[in-house]
Short mmCIF file of C-alpha atoms and ligand atoms in Angstrom, two decimals:
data_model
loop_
_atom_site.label_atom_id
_atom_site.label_comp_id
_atom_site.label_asym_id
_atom_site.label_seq_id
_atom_site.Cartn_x
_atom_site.Cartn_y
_atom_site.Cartn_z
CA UNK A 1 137.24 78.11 108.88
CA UNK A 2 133.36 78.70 108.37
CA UNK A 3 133.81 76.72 105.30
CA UNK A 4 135.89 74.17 107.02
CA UNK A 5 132.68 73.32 109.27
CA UNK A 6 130.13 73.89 106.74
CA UNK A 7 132.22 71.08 104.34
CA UNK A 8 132.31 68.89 107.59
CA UNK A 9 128.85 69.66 108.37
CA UNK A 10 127.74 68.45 104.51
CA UNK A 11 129.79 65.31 105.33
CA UNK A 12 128.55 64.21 108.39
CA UNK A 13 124.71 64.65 106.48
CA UNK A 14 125.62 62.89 103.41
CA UNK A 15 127.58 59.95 105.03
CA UNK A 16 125.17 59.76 107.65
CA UNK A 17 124.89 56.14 107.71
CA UNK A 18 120.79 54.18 108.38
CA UNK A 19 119.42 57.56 110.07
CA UNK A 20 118.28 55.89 113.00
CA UNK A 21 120.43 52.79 113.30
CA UNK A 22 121.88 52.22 116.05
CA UNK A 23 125.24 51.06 117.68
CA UNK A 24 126.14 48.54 120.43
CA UNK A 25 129.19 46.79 121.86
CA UNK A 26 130.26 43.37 123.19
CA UNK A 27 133.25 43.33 125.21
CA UNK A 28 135.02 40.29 127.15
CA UNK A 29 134.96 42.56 130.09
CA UNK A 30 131.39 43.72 129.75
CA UNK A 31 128.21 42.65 131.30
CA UNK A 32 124.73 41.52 130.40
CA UNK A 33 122.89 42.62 133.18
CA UNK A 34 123.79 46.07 134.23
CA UNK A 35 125.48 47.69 130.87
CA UNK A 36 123.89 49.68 128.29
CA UNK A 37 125.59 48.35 125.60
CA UNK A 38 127.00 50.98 124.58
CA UNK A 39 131.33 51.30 124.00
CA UNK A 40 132.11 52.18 127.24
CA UNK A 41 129.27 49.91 129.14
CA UNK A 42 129.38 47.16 126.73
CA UNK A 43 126.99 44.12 126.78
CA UNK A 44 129.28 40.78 127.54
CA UNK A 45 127.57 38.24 125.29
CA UNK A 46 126.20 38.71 121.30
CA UNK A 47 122.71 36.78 122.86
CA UNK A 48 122.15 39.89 125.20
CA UNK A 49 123.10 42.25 122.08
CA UNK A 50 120.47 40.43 120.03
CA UNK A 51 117.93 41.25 122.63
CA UNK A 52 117.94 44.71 121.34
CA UNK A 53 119.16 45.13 117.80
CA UNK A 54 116.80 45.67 115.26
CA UNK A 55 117.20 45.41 111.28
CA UNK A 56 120.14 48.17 109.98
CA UNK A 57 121.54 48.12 113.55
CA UNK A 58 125.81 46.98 114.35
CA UNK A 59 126.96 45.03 116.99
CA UNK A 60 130.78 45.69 117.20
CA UNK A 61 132.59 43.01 119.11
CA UNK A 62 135.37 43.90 120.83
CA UNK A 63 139.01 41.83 120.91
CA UNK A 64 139.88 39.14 123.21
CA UNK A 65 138.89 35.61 124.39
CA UNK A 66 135.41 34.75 125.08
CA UNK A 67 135.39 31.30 126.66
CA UNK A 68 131.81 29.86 126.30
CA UNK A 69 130.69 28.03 129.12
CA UNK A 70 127.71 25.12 128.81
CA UNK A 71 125.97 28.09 131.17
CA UNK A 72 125.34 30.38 127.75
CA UNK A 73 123.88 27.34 125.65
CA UNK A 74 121.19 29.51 124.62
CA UNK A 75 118.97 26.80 123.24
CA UNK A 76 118.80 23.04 123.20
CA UNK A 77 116.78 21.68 120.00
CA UNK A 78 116.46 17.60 119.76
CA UNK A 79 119.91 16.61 118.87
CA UNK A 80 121.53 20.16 119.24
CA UNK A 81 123.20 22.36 122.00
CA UNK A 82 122.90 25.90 120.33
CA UNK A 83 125.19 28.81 122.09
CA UNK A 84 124.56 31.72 119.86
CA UNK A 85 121.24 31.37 118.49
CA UNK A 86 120.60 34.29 115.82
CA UNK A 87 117.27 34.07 115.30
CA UNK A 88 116.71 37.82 114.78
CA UNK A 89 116.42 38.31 110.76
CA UNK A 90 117.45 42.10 109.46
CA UNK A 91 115.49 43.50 105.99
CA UNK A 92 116.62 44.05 102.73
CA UNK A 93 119.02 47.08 102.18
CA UNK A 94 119.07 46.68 106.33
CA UNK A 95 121.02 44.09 107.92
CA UNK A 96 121.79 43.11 111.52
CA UNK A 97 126.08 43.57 111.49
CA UNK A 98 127.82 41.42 114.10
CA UNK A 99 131.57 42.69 113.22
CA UNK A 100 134.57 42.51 115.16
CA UNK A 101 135.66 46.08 116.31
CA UNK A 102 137.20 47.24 113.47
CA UNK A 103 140.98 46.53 113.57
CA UNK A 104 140.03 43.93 116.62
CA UNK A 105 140.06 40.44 117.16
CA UNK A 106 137.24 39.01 118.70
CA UNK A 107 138.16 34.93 119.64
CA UNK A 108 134.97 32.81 120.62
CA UNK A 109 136.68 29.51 122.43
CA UNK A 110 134.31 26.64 122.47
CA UNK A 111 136.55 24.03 124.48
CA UNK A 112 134.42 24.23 127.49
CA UNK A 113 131.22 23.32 126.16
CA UNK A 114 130.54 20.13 126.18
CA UNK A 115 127.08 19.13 126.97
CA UNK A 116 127.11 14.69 127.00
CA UNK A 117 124.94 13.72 124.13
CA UNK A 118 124.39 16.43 122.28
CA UNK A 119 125.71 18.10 118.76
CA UNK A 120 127.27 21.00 119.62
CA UNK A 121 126.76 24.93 116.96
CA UNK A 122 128.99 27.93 118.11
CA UNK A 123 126.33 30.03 116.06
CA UNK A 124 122.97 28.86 114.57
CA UNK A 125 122.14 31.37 112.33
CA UNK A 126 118.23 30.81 111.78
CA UNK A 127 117.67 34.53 110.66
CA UNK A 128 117.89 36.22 107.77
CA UNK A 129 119.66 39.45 106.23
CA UNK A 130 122.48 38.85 108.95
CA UNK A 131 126.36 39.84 108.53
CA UNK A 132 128.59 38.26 110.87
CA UNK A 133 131.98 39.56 110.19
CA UNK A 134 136.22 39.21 111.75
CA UNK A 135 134.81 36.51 114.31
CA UNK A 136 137.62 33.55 115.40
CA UNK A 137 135.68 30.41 116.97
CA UNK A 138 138.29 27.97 118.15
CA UNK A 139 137.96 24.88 120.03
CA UNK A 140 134.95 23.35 119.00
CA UNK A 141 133.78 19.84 121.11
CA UNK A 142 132.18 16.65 119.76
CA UNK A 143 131.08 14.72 122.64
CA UNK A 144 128.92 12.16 121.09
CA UNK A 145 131.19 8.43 120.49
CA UNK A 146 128.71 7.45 117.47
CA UNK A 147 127.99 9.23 113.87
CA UNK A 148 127.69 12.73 115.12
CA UNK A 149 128.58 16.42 114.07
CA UNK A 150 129.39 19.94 115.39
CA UNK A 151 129.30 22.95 113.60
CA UNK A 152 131.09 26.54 114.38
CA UNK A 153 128.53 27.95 112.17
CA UNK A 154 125.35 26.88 110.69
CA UNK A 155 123.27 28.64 108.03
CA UNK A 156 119.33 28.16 107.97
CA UNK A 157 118.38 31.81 106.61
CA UNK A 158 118.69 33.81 103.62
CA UNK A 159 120.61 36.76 102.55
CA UNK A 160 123.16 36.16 105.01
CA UNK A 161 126.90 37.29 104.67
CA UNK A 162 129.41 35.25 106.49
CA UNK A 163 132.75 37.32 106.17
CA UNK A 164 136.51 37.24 107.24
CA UNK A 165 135.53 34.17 110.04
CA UNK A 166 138.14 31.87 111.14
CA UNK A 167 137.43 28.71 112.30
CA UNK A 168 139.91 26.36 113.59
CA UNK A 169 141.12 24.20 115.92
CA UNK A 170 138.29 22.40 116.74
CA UNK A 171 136.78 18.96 115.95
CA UNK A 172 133.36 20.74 114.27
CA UNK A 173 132.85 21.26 110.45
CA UNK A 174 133.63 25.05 110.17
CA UNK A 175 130.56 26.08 108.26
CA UNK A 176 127.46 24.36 107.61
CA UNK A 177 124.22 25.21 105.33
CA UNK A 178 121.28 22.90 104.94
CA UNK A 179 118.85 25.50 104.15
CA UNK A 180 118.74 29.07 102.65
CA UNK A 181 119.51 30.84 99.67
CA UNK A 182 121.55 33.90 98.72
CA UNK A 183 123.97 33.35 101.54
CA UNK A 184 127.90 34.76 100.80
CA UNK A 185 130.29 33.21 102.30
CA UNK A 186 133.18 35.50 101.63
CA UNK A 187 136.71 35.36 103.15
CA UNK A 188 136.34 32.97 105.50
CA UNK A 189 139.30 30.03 106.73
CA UNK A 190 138.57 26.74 107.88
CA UNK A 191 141.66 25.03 109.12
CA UNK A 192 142.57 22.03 111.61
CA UNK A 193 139.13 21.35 112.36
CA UNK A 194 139.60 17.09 113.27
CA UNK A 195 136.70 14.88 115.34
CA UNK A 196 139.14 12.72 117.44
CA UNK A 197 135.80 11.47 119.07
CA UNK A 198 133.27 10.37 117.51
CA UNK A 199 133.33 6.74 115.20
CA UNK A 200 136.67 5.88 116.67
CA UNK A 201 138.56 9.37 115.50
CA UNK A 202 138.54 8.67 112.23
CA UNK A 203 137.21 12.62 111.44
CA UNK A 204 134.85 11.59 108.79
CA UNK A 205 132.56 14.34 109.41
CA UNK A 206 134.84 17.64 110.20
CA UNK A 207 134.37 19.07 106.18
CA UNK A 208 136.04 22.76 106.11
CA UNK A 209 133.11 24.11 104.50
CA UNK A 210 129.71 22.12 103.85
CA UNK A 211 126.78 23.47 102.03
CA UNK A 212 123.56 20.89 101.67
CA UNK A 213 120.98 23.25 100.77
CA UNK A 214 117.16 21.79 100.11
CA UNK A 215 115.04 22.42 97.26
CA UNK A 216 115.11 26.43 96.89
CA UNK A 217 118.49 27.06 98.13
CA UNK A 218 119.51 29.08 95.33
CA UNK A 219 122.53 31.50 94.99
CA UNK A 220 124.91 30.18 97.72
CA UNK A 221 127.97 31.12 97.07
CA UNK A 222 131.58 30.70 98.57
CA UNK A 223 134.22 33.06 97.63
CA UNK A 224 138.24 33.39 98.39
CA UNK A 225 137.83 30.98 101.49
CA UNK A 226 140.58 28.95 102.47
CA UNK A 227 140.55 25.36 103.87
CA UNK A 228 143.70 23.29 104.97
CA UNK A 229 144.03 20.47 107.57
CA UNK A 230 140.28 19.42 108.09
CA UNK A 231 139.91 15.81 108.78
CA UNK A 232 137.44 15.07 105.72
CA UNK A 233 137.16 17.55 102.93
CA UNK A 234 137.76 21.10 102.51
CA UNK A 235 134.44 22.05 100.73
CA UNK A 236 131.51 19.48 100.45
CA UNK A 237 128.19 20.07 98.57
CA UNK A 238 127.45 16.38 98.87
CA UNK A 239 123.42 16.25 98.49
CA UNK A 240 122.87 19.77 97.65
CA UNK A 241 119.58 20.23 95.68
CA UNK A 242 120.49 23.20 93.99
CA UNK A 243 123.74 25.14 92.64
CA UNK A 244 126.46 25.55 94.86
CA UNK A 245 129.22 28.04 93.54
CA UNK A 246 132.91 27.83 94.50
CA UNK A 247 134.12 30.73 93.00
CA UNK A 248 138.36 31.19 94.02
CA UNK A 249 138.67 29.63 96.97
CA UNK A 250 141.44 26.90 97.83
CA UNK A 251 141.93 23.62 99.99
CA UNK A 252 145.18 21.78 100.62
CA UNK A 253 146.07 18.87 102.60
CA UNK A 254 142.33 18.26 103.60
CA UNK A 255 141.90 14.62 104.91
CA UNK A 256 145.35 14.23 106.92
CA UNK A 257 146.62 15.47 110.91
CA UNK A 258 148.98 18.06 110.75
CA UNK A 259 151.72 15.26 111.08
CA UNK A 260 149.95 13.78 107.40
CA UNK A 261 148.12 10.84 109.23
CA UNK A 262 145.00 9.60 107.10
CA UNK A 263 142.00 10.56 108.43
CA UNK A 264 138.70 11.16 106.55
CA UNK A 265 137.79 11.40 103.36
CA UNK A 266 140.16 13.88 102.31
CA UNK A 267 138.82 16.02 98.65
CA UNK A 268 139.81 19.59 98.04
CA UNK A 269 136.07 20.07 96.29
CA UNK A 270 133.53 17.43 96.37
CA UNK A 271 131.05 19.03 94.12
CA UNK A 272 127.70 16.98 94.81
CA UNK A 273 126.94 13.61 95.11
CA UNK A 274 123.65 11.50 96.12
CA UNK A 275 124.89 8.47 97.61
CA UNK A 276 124.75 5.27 95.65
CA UNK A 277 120.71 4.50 95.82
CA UNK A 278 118.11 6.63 94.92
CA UNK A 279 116.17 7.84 97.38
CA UNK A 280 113.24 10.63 98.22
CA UNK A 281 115.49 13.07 98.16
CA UNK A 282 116.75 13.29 95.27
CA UNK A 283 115.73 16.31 92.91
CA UNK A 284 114.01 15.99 90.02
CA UNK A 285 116.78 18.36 88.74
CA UNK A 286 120.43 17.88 89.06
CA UNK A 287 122.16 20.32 90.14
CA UNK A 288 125.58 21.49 88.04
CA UNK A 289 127.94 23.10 90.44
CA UNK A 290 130.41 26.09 89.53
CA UNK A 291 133.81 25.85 90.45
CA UNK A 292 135.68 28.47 88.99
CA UNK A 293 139.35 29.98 89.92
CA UNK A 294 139.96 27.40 92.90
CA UNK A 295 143.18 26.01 94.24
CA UNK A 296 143.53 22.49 95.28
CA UNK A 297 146.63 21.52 96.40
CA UNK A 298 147.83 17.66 98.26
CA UNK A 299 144.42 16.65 99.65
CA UNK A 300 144.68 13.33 100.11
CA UNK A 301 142.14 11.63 97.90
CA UNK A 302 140.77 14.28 94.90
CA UNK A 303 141.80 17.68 94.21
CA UNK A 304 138.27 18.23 92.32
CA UNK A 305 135.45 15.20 92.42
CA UNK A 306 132.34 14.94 91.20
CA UNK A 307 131.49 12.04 93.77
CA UNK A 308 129.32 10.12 92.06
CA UNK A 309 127.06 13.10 91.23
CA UNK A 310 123.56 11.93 88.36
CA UNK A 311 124.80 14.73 86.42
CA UNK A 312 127.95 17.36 85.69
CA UNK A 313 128.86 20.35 86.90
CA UNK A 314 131.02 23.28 85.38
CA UNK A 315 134.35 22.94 86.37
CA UNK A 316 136.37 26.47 85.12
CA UNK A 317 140.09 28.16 85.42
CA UNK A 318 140.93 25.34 88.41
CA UNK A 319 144.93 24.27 89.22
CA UNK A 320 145.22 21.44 90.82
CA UNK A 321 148.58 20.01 92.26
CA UNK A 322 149.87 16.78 94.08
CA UNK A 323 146.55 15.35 95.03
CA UNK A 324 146.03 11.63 95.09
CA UNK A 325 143.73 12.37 91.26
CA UNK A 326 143.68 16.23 90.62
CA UNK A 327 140.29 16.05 88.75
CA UNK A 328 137.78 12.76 88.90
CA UNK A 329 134.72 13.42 87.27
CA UNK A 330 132.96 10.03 88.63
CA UNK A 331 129.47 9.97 87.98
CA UNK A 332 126.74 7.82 89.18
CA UNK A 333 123.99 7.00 86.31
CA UNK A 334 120.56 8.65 86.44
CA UNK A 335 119.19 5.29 87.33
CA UNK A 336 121.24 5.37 90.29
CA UNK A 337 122.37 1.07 89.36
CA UNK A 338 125.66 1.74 88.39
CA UNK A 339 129.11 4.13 88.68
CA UNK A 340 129.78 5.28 85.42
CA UNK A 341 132.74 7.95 83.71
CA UNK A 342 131.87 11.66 83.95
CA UNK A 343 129.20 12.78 81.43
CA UNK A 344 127.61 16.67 81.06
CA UNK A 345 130.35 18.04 82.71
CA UNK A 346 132.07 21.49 81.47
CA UNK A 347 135.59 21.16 81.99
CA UNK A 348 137.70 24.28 80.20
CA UNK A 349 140.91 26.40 81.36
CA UNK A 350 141.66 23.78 83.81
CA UNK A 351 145.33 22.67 84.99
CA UNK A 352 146.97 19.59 86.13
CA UNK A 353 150.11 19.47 87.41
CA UNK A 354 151.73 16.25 89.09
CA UNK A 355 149.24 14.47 91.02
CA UNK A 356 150.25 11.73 93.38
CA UNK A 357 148.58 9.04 90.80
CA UNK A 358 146.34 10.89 88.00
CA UNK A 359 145.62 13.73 86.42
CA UNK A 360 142.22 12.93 85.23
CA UNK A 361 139.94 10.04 85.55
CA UNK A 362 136.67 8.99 85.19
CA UNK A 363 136.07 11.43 82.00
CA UNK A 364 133.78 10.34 79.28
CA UNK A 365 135.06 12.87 76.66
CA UNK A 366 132.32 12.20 74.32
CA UNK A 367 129.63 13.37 77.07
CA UNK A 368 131.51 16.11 78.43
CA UNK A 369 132.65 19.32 77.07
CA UNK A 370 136.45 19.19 78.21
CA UNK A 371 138.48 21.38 75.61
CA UNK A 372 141.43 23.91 76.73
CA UNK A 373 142.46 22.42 79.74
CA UNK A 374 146.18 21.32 80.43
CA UNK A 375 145.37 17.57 79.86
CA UNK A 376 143.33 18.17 76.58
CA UNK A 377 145.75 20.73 74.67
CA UNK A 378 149.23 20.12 73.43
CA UNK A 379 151.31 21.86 75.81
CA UNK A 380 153.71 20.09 78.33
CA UNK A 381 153.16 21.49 82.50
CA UNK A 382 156.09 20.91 84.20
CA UNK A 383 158.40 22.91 87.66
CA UNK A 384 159.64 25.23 84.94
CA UNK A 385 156.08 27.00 84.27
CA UNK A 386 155.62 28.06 87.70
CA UNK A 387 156.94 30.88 89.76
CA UNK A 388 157.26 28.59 92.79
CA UNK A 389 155.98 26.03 94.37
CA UNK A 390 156.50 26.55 97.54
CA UNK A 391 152.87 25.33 99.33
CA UNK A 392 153.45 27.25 102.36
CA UNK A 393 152.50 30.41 100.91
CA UNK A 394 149.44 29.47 100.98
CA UNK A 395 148.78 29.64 104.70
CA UNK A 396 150.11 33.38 104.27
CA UNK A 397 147.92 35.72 106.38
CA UNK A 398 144.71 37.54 104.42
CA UNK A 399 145.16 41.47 103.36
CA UNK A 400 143.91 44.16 105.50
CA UNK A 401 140.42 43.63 104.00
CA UNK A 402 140.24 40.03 104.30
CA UNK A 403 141.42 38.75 100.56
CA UNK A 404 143.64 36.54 99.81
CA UNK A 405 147.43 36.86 100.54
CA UNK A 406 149.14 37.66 97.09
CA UNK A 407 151.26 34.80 96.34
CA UNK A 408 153.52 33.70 93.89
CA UNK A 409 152.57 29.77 94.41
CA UNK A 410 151.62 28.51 91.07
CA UNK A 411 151.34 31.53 89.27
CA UNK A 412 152.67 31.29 85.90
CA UNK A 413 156.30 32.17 84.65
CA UNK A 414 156.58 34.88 81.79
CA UNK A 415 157.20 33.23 78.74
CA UNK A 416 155.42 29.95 79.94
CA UNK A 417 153.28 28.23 77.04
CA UNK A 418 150.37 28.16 79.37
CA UNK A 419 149.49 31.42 78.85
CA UNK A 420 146.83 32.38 76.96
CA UNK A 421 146.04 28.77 75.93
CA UNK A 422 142.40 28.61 77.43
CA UNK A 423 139.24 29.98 75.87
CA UNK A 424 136.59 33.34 76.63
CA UNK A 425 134.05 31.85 79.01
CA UNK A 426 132.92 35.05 79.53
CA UNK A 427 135.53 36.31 82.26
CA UNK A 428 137.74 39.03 81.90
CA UNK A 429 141.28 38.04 81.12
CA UNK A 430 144.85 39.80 80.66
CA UNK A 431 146.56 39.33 77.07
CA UNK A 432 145.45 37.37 74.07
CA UNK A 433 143.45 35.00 75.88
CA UNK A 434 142.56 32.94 79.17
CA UNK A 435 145.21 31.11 81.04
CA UNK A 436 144.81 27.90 82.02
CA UNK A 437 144.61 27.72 85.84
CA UNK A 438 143.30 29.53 88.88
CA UNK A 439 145.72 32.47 88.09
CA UNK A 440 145.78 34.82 85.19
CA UNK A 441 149.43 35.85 84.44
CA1 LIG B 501 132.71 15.43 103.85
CA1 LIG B 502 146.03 35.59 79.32
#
């Protein structure tokens, strides 16, 4: 027994988490004015928690429906109606945590907020060394009729981890980063996110994922996020000064209604892009993007595009099915006059299977590295290599800890000559060699 207590004793010192950090709550039944914060007098809004966090300190948020009212906008900037406004950074090592309650699902529903005239951000994340983590924010409002965007969440610090979020249902781009570096974005779905108001409804702007950064945005990085049913594109680095890395994550059926009605632009990964005339913006220094080990799957224009990006990016391990071209490398030139075929791009391990018109355009092999991909080597793809095909598995819900479902959706048959036809680019593999695709057999 005495050893019992000394063992638990020893356990409670070593696992001792930050030694003074402290926890709060956020419940939809709590209240800001007379609660302590604490789990059985929890605060009622994440502003009031903010109020008295400090760096290494967790906010859990409890499970159930917070409906946002125009009442909590906690901060209107120009063009922008702000209701959570995290402004308060953490440190290094020492992060503010705003989690869901462990096992809890906390759902933030945006429909009533609808300030006239004004772009409307669920969270504005202006700090830095901040982990949001299991939050749902549904229901996201455009109000503005002319070129306009919301955002259910919008990155402006550094060091930020945005984790297991789900955002859906709304007409706001899901995530949105203009500025920052070192931001993960890890886990996270985007999904039925269309503007029916703005321009006429034709959801031009509602992007799953967008990530813009400025000069100095280094390290951004989007893992295993999902995005399906957005009314433009799934992910969308479109004028991103630096690297943006899309490391396994999938889209499907990005540009279309949930009935398949054309909407917006419609790419599973637009991978840069600086318009068609040069302007001050435009980095001395192209970026090349990463997109490694991602999924696209029936968007309705490209699966993988380089829109008309002054340079190439490194495009690795990808499978792309049934969208309108799975891979178009169009460039624009670096004297911004002219469109011209895909040149400095890294194209390896790739595979193309069936797309609605082509597998590949816009590739000027003898500028490109493009070896031991499905369209380069001698090997035939057809139903037969693939364990199924069956898209809907990919809408299966995420593990326990928030990664991906394990599905058998384009994973490779045994015995299938696509297997172990790639080459080492330096990530660990099973058998002989690479695969070619997102999955490794
Ligand atoms: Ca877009
Ligand atoms: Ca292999």
């Amino acid at each position: 027994m005495k050893r019992q207590i000394l063992f638990i004793f020893a356990f409670c010192v070593i696992f001792q988490p930050e030694s003074n950090a402290k926890t709060y709550f956020v419940a939809p039944t709590g209240n800001d004015s007379i609660n302590s914060g604490s789990i059985s007098s929890p605060f009622a809004s994440i502003m009031r928690a903010q109020q008295v966090v400090e760096a290494g300190d967790t906010v859990y948020i409890r499970a159930g429906k917070y409906l946002m009212n125009e009442n909590q906008i906690s901060s209107v900037q120009r063009i922008w109606a702000v209701v959570h406004l995290l402004n308060k950074s953490g440190q290094e090592g020492k992060r503010i945590n705003y989690w869901a309650y462990p096992g809890e699902k906390p759902v933030f529903d945006m429909s009533n907020v609808k300030p006239e005239n004004k772009r409307i951000m669920a969270f504005d994340v202006t700090g830095s060394w901040i982990h949001l983590k299991g939050l749902e924010v549904i229901g996201t409002q455009v109000s503005i009729l002319t070129h306009t965007q919301s955002e259910c969440f919008h990155n402006e610090g550094n060091h930020n981890i945005y984790e297991q979020l789900s955002m859906h249902d709304g007409q706001a781009i899901g995530f949105y980063l203009i500025k920052g570096s070192d931001n993960l974005i890890l886990n996270c779905d985007a999904y039925r996110n269309y503007d029916f108001t703005s321009e006429g409804g034709k959801g031009g702007n509602s992007d799953g994922f967008g990530c813009h950064p400025q000069p100095g945005g280094t390290g951004n990085i989007f893992r295993a996020c999902r995005a399906w049913f957005n009314s433009d594109d799934g992910f969308d680095c479109i004028r991103a000064a630096e690297t943006v890395t899309f490391d396994h994550c999938w889209a499907f059926d990005n540009g279309y209604s949930t009935e398949f009605k054309s909407l917006g632009d419609g790419n599973g990964f637009k991978a840069g892009g600086w318009g068609l005339r040069k302007d001050f913006r435009v980095p001395e220094k192209i970026p090349m993007h990463i997109i490694e080990f991602c999924l696209a799957v029936g968007n309705k224009a490209n699966g993988f595009y380089s829109n008309h990006q002054p340079g190439g990016s490194y495009w690795y391990n990808n499978t792309a099915y049934q969208n309108g071209t799975n891979f178009n490398m169009l460039n624009r030139n670096a004297e911004f006059s002219e469109d011209v075929p895909g040149y400095n791009h890294v194209l390896k391990n790739n595979l193309s299977f069936e797309a609605r018109t082509f597998d590949t355009q816009h590739i000027d092999s003898t500028k490109c590295d493009v070896t031991y991909n499905s369209f380069t080597l001698p090997v035939k793809v057809s139903k037969s290599d693939f364990v199924s095909l069956d898209q809907s598995q990919l809408t299966a819900p995420r593990k326990a800890d928030g990664s991906l479902p394990d599905i058998t959706f384009m994973k490779l048959k045994k015995g299938c000559d696509l297997i172990d036809k790639g080459t080492d680019i330096g990530f660990s593999y099973k058998g002989k060699a690479p695969d070619l695709g997102a999955f490794e057999y």
